[in-house]
Amino acid sequence: MDPVAQMKAKVGQVSAQLVESGMTLGLGSGSTAEYMIKDVGQRWQNGELTNLTAVCTSFQSSVLAQGFGIPQQQLNDVDRIDLGIDGADEVDSNLNLVKGGGGCQTREKLVDSRVDRLVIVVDAGKLVDQLGSSMPVPVEVVPEAYRQVAAKLRDLDGDPELRMAVRKAGPVVTDEGNLILDTRFSAIPDPEKLESTINNIPGVLENGLFLNMADEVLIGHIADDGAVSVETRTRK
Ligand code: 5RP
């Protein structure tokens, strides 16, 4: 297994141990969350966990949970979610995040903002000094407005690019049937302001800035000798 995959697998495994019987669980998306869902799924199948309900953040996580027979409910059907475990593309020193590398930011934000405790699982390569420095901010837009929204994002000094599909002609279409403008900013000095300004553009559904949401971040590290460890950072 390559080193990044080892770090992801380890944080996935450690985070899966946070799950307890009887919980309603927000299941995140992406390759790190996939490790977590598989470990939770195994604990469920061997009877170590009982009475779980999953609220999924994507088609991906729903299919994975279904494969293990974990019962699922829609967001509208649950009154509370005890624990959410999700991945991220960037994490800054305040535990603010950029998400949406998998194009699931709308449902991820809906679920992650509802959970009592949000745990983010990443490899050490996701740590950044400034949000937006290694990843563009994904902006989900309704298809009929993508050019109009792109122009508005340029007015904000962003550089939007329509995300294109791999092994399918044309753009990525999200689980909600929308398009994604991956938008690079040379700097994001005020993430709160940018998050709300983007979301106020007509035609925007949601963007990938996740601020003041993560309660804990589990970070996978790998040493020169190949030892893999997990660091926990907690929001102050
Ligand atoms: C999907 C996400 C993912 O959590 C994020 O892209 C991290 O993915 P990975 O664990 O594969 O690096 O936000 O929309």
PDB file of N, CA and C in Angstrom, residues 151-215:
ATOM      1  N   ALA A 151     -18.782  34.038 -14.063  1.00  0.00           N
ATOM      2  CA  ALA A 151     -18.446  35.467 -14.223  1.00  0.00           C
ATOM      3  C   ALA A 151     -18.407  36.159 -12.854  1.00  0.00           C
ATOM      4  N   LYS A 152     -19.356  35.829 -11.988  1.00  0.00           N
ATOM      5  CA  LYS A 152     -19.398  36.438 -10.643  1.00  0.00           C
ATOM      6  C   LYS A 152     -18.184  36.000  -9.818  1.00  0.00           C
ATOM      7  N   LEU A 153     -17.775  34.749  -9.988  1.00  0.00           N
ATOM      8  CA  LEU A 153     -16.604  34.257  -9.240  1.00  0.00           C
ATOM      9  C   LEU A 153     -15.342  34.974  -9.728  1.00  0.00           C
ATOM     10  N   ARG A 154     -15.284  35.284 -11.034  1.00  0.00           N
ATOM     11  CA  ARG A 154     -14.129  36.053 -11.540  1.00  0.00           C
ATOM     12  C   ARG A 154     -14.127  37.454 -10.944  1.00  0.00           C
ATOM     13  N   ASP A 155     -15.330  38.025 -10.745  1.00  0.00           N
ATOM     14  CA  ASP A 155     -15.418  39.357 -10.102  1.00  0.00           C
ATOM     15  C   ASP A 155     -14.852  39.316  -8.682  1.00  0.00           C
ATOM     16  N   LEU A 156     -14.884  38.103  -8.070  1.00  0.00           N
ATOM     17  CA  LEU A 156     -14.331  37.961  -6.705  1.00  0.00           C
ATOM     18  C   LEU A 156     -12.852  37.567  -6.751  1.00  0.00           C
ATOM     19  N   ASP A 157     -12.239  37.729  -7.939  1.00  0.00           N
ATOM     20  CA  ASP A 157     -10.826  37.362  -8.148  1.00  0.00           C
ATOM     21  C   ASP A 157     -10.586  35.858  -8.102  1.00  0.00           C
ATOM     22  N   GLY A 158     -11.640  35.093  -8.357  1.00  0.00           N
ATOM     23  CA  GLY A 158     -11.477  33.643  -8.459  1.00  0.00           C
ATOM     24  C   GLY A 158     -11.204  33.239  -9.901  1.00  0.00           C
ATOM     25  N   ASP A 159     -10.714  32.037 -10.055  1.00  0.00           N
ATOM     26  CA  ASP A 159     -10.433  31.504 -11.390  1.00  0.00           C
ATOM     27  C   ASP A 159     -11.191  30.174 -11.525  1.00  0.00           C
ATOM     28  N   PRO A 160     -12.479  30.256 -11.921  1.00  0.00           N
ATOM     29  CA  PRO A 160     -13.303  29.047 -11.930  1.00  0.00           C
ATOM     30  C   PRO A 160     -13.049  28.164 -13.147  1.00  0.00           C
ATOM     31  N   GLU A 161     -13.107  26.865 -12.919  1.00  0.00           N
ATOM     32  CA  GLU A 161     -12.957  25.908 -14.015  1.00  0.00           C
ATOM     33  C   GLU A 161     -14.035  24.842 -13.849  1.00  0.00           C
ATOM     34  N   LEU A 162     -14.770  24.606 -14.918  1.00  0.00           N
ATOM     35  CA  LEU A 162     -15.829  23.597 -14.872  1.00  0.00           C
ATOM     36  C   LEU A 162     -15.182  22.219 -14.709  1.00  0.00           C
ATOM     37  N   ARG A 163     -15.597  21.482 -13.646  1.00  0.00           N
ATOM     38  CA  ARG A 163     -14.986  20.167 -13.433  1.00  0.00           C
ATOM     39  C   ARG A 163     -15.482  19.183 -14.496  1.00  0.00           C
ATOM     40  N   MET A 164     -14.524  18.534 -15.166  1.00  0.00           N
ATOM     41  CA  MET A 164     -14.876  17.616 -16.239  1.00  0.00           C
ATOM     42  C   MET A 164     -14.813  16.179 -15.738  1.00  0.00           C
ATOM     43  N   ALA A 165     -15.662  15.343 -16.301  1.00  0.00           N
ATOM     44  CA  ALA A 165     -15.735  13.943 -15.886  1.00  0.00           C
ATOM     45  C   ALA A 165     -14.576  13.145 -16.480  1.00  0.00           C
ATOM     46  N   VAL A 166     -14.271  12.024 -15.824  1.00  0.00           N
ATOM     47  CA  VAL A 166     -13.293  11.080 -16.344  1.00  0.00           C
ATOM     48  C   VAL A 166     -14.089   9.847 -16.801  1.00  0.00           C
ATOM     49  N   ARG A 167     -13.787   9.373 -17.969  1.00  0.00           N
ATOM     50  CA  ARG A 167     -14.483   8.223 -18.571  1.00  0.00           C
ATOM     51  C   ARG A 167     -15.966   8.490 -18.787  1.00  0.00           C
ATOM     52  N   LYS A 168     -16.302   9.755 -19.034  1.00  0.00           N
ATOM     53  CA  LYS A 168     -17.650  10.149 -19.474  1.00  0.00           C
ATOM     54  C   LYS A 168     -17.459  11.499 -20.148  1.00  0.00           C
ATOM     55  N   ALA A 169     -18.017  11.664 -21.336  1.00  0.00           N
ATOM     56  CA  ALA A 169     -17.859  12.944 -22.029  1.00  0.00           C
ATOM     57  C   ALA A 169     -18.615  14.026 -21.268  1.00  0.00           C
ATOM     58  N   GLY A 170     -18.004  15.201 -21.166  1.00  0.00           N
ATOM     59  CA  GLY A 170     -18.700  16.333 -20.562  1.00  0.00           C
ATOM     60  C   GLY A 170     -18.367  16.521 -19.100  1.00  0.00           C
ATOM     61  N   PRO A 171     -19.151  17.386 -18.430  1.00  0.00           N
ATOM     62  CA  PRO A 171     -18.822  17.769 -17.051  1.00  0.00           C
ATOM     63  C   PRO A 171     -19.217  16.718 -16.020  1.00  0.00           C
ATOM     64  N   VAL A 172     -18.626  16.839 -14.832  1.00  0.00           N
ATOM     65  CA  VAL A 172     -19.090  16.076 -13.669  1.00  0.00           C
ATOM     66  C   VAL A 172     -20.491  16.566 -13.316  1.00  0.00           C
ATOM     67  N   VAL A 173     -21.393  15.636 -13.120  1.00  0.00           N
ATOM     68  CA  VAL A 173     -22.744  15.968 -12.650  1.00  0.00           C
ATOM     69  C   VAL A 173     -22.857  15.422 -11.221  1.00  0.00           C
ATOM     70  N   THR A 174     -23.198  16.285 -10.279  1.00  0.00           N
ATOM     71  CA  THR A 174     -23.203  15.887  -8.863  1.00  0.00           C
ATOM     72  C   THR A 174     -24.381  14.961  -8.545  1.00  0.00           C
ATOM     73  N   ASP A 175     -24.365  14.408  -7.326  1.00  0.00           N
ATOM     74  CA  ASP A 175     -25.480  13.553  -6.883  1.00  0.00           C
ATOM     75  C   ASP A 175     -26.803  14.319  -6.936  1.00  0.00           C
ATOM     76  N   GLU A 176     -26.715  15.653  -6.866  1.00  0.00           N
ATOM     77  CA  GLU A 176     -27.938  16.486  -6.910  1.00  0.00           C
ATOM     78  C   GLU A 176     -28.258  16.960  -8.330  1.00  0.00           C
ATOM     79  N   GLY A 177     -27.459  16.527  -9.309  1.00  0.00           N
ATOM     80  CA  GLY A 177     -27.738  16.879 -10.711  1.00  0.00           C
ATOM     81  C   GLY A 177     -27.191  18.234 -11.138  1.00  0.00           C
ATOM     82  N   ASN A 178     -26.187  18.720 -10.415  1.00  0.00           N
ATOM     83  CA  ASN A 178     -25.637  20.040 -10.723  1.00  0.00           C
ATOM     84  C   ASN A 178     -24.200  19.946 -11.236  1.00  0.00           C
ATOM     85  N   LEU A 179     -23.599  21.100 -11.522  1.00  0.00           N
ATOM     86  CA  LEU A 179     -22.219  21.170 -12.022  1.00  0.00           C
ATOM     87  C   LEU A 179     -21.317  21.751 -10.936  1.00  0.00           C
ATOM     88  N   ILE A 180     -19.998  21.599 -11.141  1.00  0.00           N
ATOM     89  CA  ILE A 180     -19.041  22.118 -10.155  1.00  0.00           C
ATOM     90  C   ILE A 180     -18.056  23.056 -10.845  1.00  0.00           C
ATOM     91  N   LEU A 181     -17.912  24.242 -10.266  1.00  0.00           N
ATOM     92  CA  LEU A 181     -16.861  25.171 -10.708  1.00  0.00           C
ATOM     93  C   LEU A 181     -15.752  25.115  -9.664  1.00  0.00           C
ATOM     94  N   ASP A 182     -14.621  24.476 -10.005  1.00  0.00           N
ATOM     95  CA  ASP A 182     -13.468  24.462  -9.090  1.00  0.00           C
ATOM     96  C   ASP A 182     -12.792  25.814  -9.220  1.00  0.00           C
ATOM     97  N   THR A 183     -12.769  26.557  -8.120  1.00  0.00           N
ATOM     98  CA  THR A 183     -12.388  27.970  -8.211  1.00  0.00           C
ATOM     99  C   THR A 183     -11.140  28.262  -7.389  1.00  0.00           C
ATOM    100  N   ARG A 184     -10.068  28.610  -8.095  1.00  0.00           N
ATOM    101  CA  ARG A 184      -8.816  28.958  -7.405  1.00  0.00           C
ATOM    102  C   ARG A 184      -8.846  30.428  -7.002  1.00  0.00           C
ATOM    103  N   PHE A 185      -8.371  30.676  -5.785  1.00  0.00           N
ATOM    104  CA  PHE A 185      -8.204  32.056  -5.314  1.00  0.00           C
ATOM    105  C   PHE A 185      -6.739  32.221  -4.956  1.00  0.00           C
ATOM    106  N   SER A 186      -6.133  33.344  -5.322  1.00  0.00           N
ATOM    107  CA  SER A 186      -4.705  33.518  -5.021  1.00  0.00           C
ATOM    108  C   SER A 186      -4.497  33.574  -3.505  1.00  0.00           C
ATOM    109  N   ALA A 187      -5.496  34.080  -2.777  1.00  0.00           N
ATOM    110  CA  ALA A 187      -5.462  34.074  -1.304  1.00  0.00           C
ATOM    111  C   ALA A 187      -6.899  34.153  -0.806  1.00  0.00           C
ATOM    112  N   ILE A 188      -7.122  33.590   0.393  1.00  0.00           N
ATOM    113  CA  ILE A 188      -8.455  33.706   1.017  1.00  0.00           C
ATOM    114  C   ILE A 188      -8.249  34.325   2.391  1.00  0.00           C
ATOM    115  N   PRO A 189      -8.126  35.662   2.452  1.00  0.00           N
ATOM    116  CA  PRO A 189      -7.835  36.305   3.735  1.00  0.00           C
ATOM    117  C   PRO A 189      -9.004  36.230   4.715  1.00  0.00           C
ATOM    118  N   ASP A 190     -10.239  36.160   4.206  1.00  0.00           N
ATOM    119  CA  ASP A 190     -11.414  36.149   5.075  1.00  0.00           C
ATOM    120  C   ASP A 190     -12.348  35.015   4.629  1.00  0.00           C
ATOM    121  N   PRO A 191     -12.094  33.783   5.075  1.00  0.00           N
ATOM    122  CA  PRO A 191     -12.887  32.642   4.594  1.00  0.00           C
ATOM    123  C   PRO A 191     -14.384  32.772   4.880  1.00  0.00           C
ATOM    124  N   GLU A 192     -14.747  33.330   6.064  1.00  0.00           N
ATOM    125  CA  GLU A 192     -16.175  33.462   6.412  1.00  0.00           C
ATOM    126  C   GLU A 192     -16.897  34.337   5.379  1.00  0.00           C
ATOM    127  N   LYS A 193     -16.222  35.452   5.050  1.00  0.00           N
ATOM    128  CA  LYS A 193     -16.856  36.376   4.105  1.00  0.00           C
ATOM    129  C   LYS A 193     -16.965  35.716   2.730  1.00  0.00           C
ATOM    130  N   LEU A 194     -15.906  35.025   2.320  1.00  0.00           N
ATOM    131  CA  LEU A 194     -15.942  34.388   0.997  1.00  0.00           C
ATOM    132  C   LEU A 194     -17.018  33.302   0.940  1.00  0.00           C
ATOM    133  N   GLU A 195     -17.130  32.525   2.019  1.00  0.00           N
ATOM    134  CA  GLU A 195     -18.138  31.449   2.013  1.00  0.00           C
ATOM    135  C   GLU A 195     -19.538  32.029   1.791  1.00  0.00           C
ATOM    136  N   SER A 196     -19.863  33.092   2.547  1.00  0.00           N
ATOM    137  CA  SER A 196     -21.233  33.611   2.411  1.00  0.00           C
ATOM    138  C   SER A 196     -21.404  34.399   1.117  1.00  0.00           C
ATOM    139  N   THR A 197     -20.353  35.079   0.667  1.00  0.00           N
ATOM    140  CA  THR A 197     -20.477  35.833  -0.595  1.00  0.00           C
ATOM    141  C   THR A 197     -20.740  34.873  -1.750  1.00  0.00           C
ATOM    142  N   ILE A 198     -19.992  33.768  -1.785  1.00  0.00           N
ATOM    143  CA  ILE A 198     -20.203  32.797  -2.878  1.00  0.00           C
ATOM    144  C   ILE A 198     -21.622  32.240  -2.801  1.00  0.00           C
ATOM    145  N   ASN A 199     -22.054  31.880  -1.584  1.00  0.00           N
ATOM    146  CA  ASN A 199     -23.375  31.255  -1.480  1.00  0.00           C
ATOM    147  C   ASN A 199     -24.518  32.223  -1.763  1.00  0.00           C
ATOM    148  N   ASN A 200     -24.221  33.524  -1.796  1.00  0.00           N
ATOM    149  CA  ASN A 200     -25.256  34.509  -2.142  1.00  0.00           C
ATOM    150  C   ASN A 200     -25.371  34.754  -3.636  1.00  0.00           C
ATOM    151  N   ILE A 201     -24.502  34.148  -4.432  1.00  0.00           N
ATOM    152  CA  ILE A 201     -24.613  34.320  -5.888  1.00  0.00           C
ATOM    153  C   ILE A 201     -25.795  33.469  -6.379  1.00  0.00           C
ATOM    154  N   PRO A 202     -26.745  34.067  -7.081  1.00  0.00           N
ATOM    155  CA  PRO A 202     -27.865  33.267  -7.588  1.00  0.00           C
ATOM    156  C   PRO A 202     -27.356  32.122  -8.469  1.00  0.00           C
ATOM    157  N   GLY A 203     -27.871  30.931  -8.214  1.00  0.00           N
ATOM    158  CA  GLY A 203     -27.435  29.762  -8.994  1.00  0.00           C
ATOM    159  C   GLY A 203     -26.451  28.890  -8.248  1.00  0.00           C
ATOM    160  N   VAL A 204     -25.887  29.423  -7.134  1.00  0.00           N
ATOM    161  CA  VAL A 204     -24.960  28.602  -6.319  1.00  0.00           C
ATOM    162  C   VAL A 204     -25.759  27.826  -5.289  1.00  0.00           C
ATOM    163  N   LEU A 205     -25.446  26.531  -5.183  1.00  0.00           N
ATOM    164  CA  LEU A 205     -26.092  25.715  -4.153  1.00  0.00           C
ATOM    165  C   LEU A 205     -25.281  25.722  -2.878  1.00  0.00           C
ATOM    166  N   GLU A 206     -23.984  25.464  -3.032  1.00  0.00           N
ATOM    167  CA  GLU A 206     -23.129  25.336  -1.852  1.00  0.00           C
ATOM    168  C   GLU A 206     -21.684  25.391  -2.316  1.00  0.00           C
ATOM    169  N   ASN A 207     -20.789  25.770  -1.393  1.00  0.00           N
ATOM    170  CA  ASN A 207     -19.361  25.741  -1.740  1.00  0.00           C
ATOM    171  C   ASN A 207     -18.610  24.920  -0.696  1.00  0.00           C
ATOM    172  N   GLY A 208     -17.349  24.646  -1.005  1.00  0.00           N
ATOM    173  CA  GLY A 208     -16.569  23.695  -0.218  1.00  0.00           C
ATOM    174  C   GLY A 208     -15.837  24.265   0.978  1.00  0.00           C
ATOM    175  N   LEU A 209     -16.120  25.520   1.362  1.00  0.00           N
ATOM    176  CA  LEU A 209     -15.515  26.052   2.595  1.00  0.00           C
ATOM    177  C   LEU A 209     -16.361  25.582   3.773  1.00  0.00           C
ATOM    178  N   PHE A 210     -15.773  24.809   4.666  1.00  0.00           N
ATOM    179  CA  PHE A 210     -16.450  24.271   5.859  1.00  0.00           C
ATOM    180  C   PHE A 210     -15.773  24.901   7.066  1.00  0.00           C
ATOM    181  N   LEU A 211     -16.436  25.921   7.637  1.00  0.00           N
ATOM    182  CA  LEU A 211     -15.788  26.741   8.666  1.00  0.00           C
ATOM    183  C   LEU A 211     -16.450  26.523  10.021  1.00  0.00           C
ATOM    184  N   ASN A 212     -15.618  26.449  11.053  1.00  0.00           N
ATOM    185  CA  ASN A 212     -16.113  26.283  12.436  1.00  0.00           C
ATOM    186  C   ASN A 212     -17.045  25.079  12.584  1.00  0.00           C
ATOM    187  N   MET A 213     -16.755  24.040  11.877  1.00  0.00           N
ATOM    188  CA  MET A 213     -17.626  22.861  11.928  1.00  0.00           C
ATOM    189  C   MET A 213     -16.938  21.655  12.554  1.00  0.00           C
ATOM    190  N   ALA A 214     -15.661  21.444  12.254  1.00  0.00           N
ATOM    191  CA  ALA A 214     -14.970  20.246  12.744  1.00  0.00           C
ATOM    192  C   ALA A 214     -14.716  20.373  14.244  1.00  0.00           C
ATOM    193  N   ASP A 215     -15.103  19.346  14.997  1.00  0.00           N
ATOM    194  CA  ASP A 215     -14.781  19.329  16.425  1.00  0.00           C
ATOM    195  C   ASP A 215     -13.392  18.738  16.649  1.00  0.00           C
TER     196      ASP A 215
END
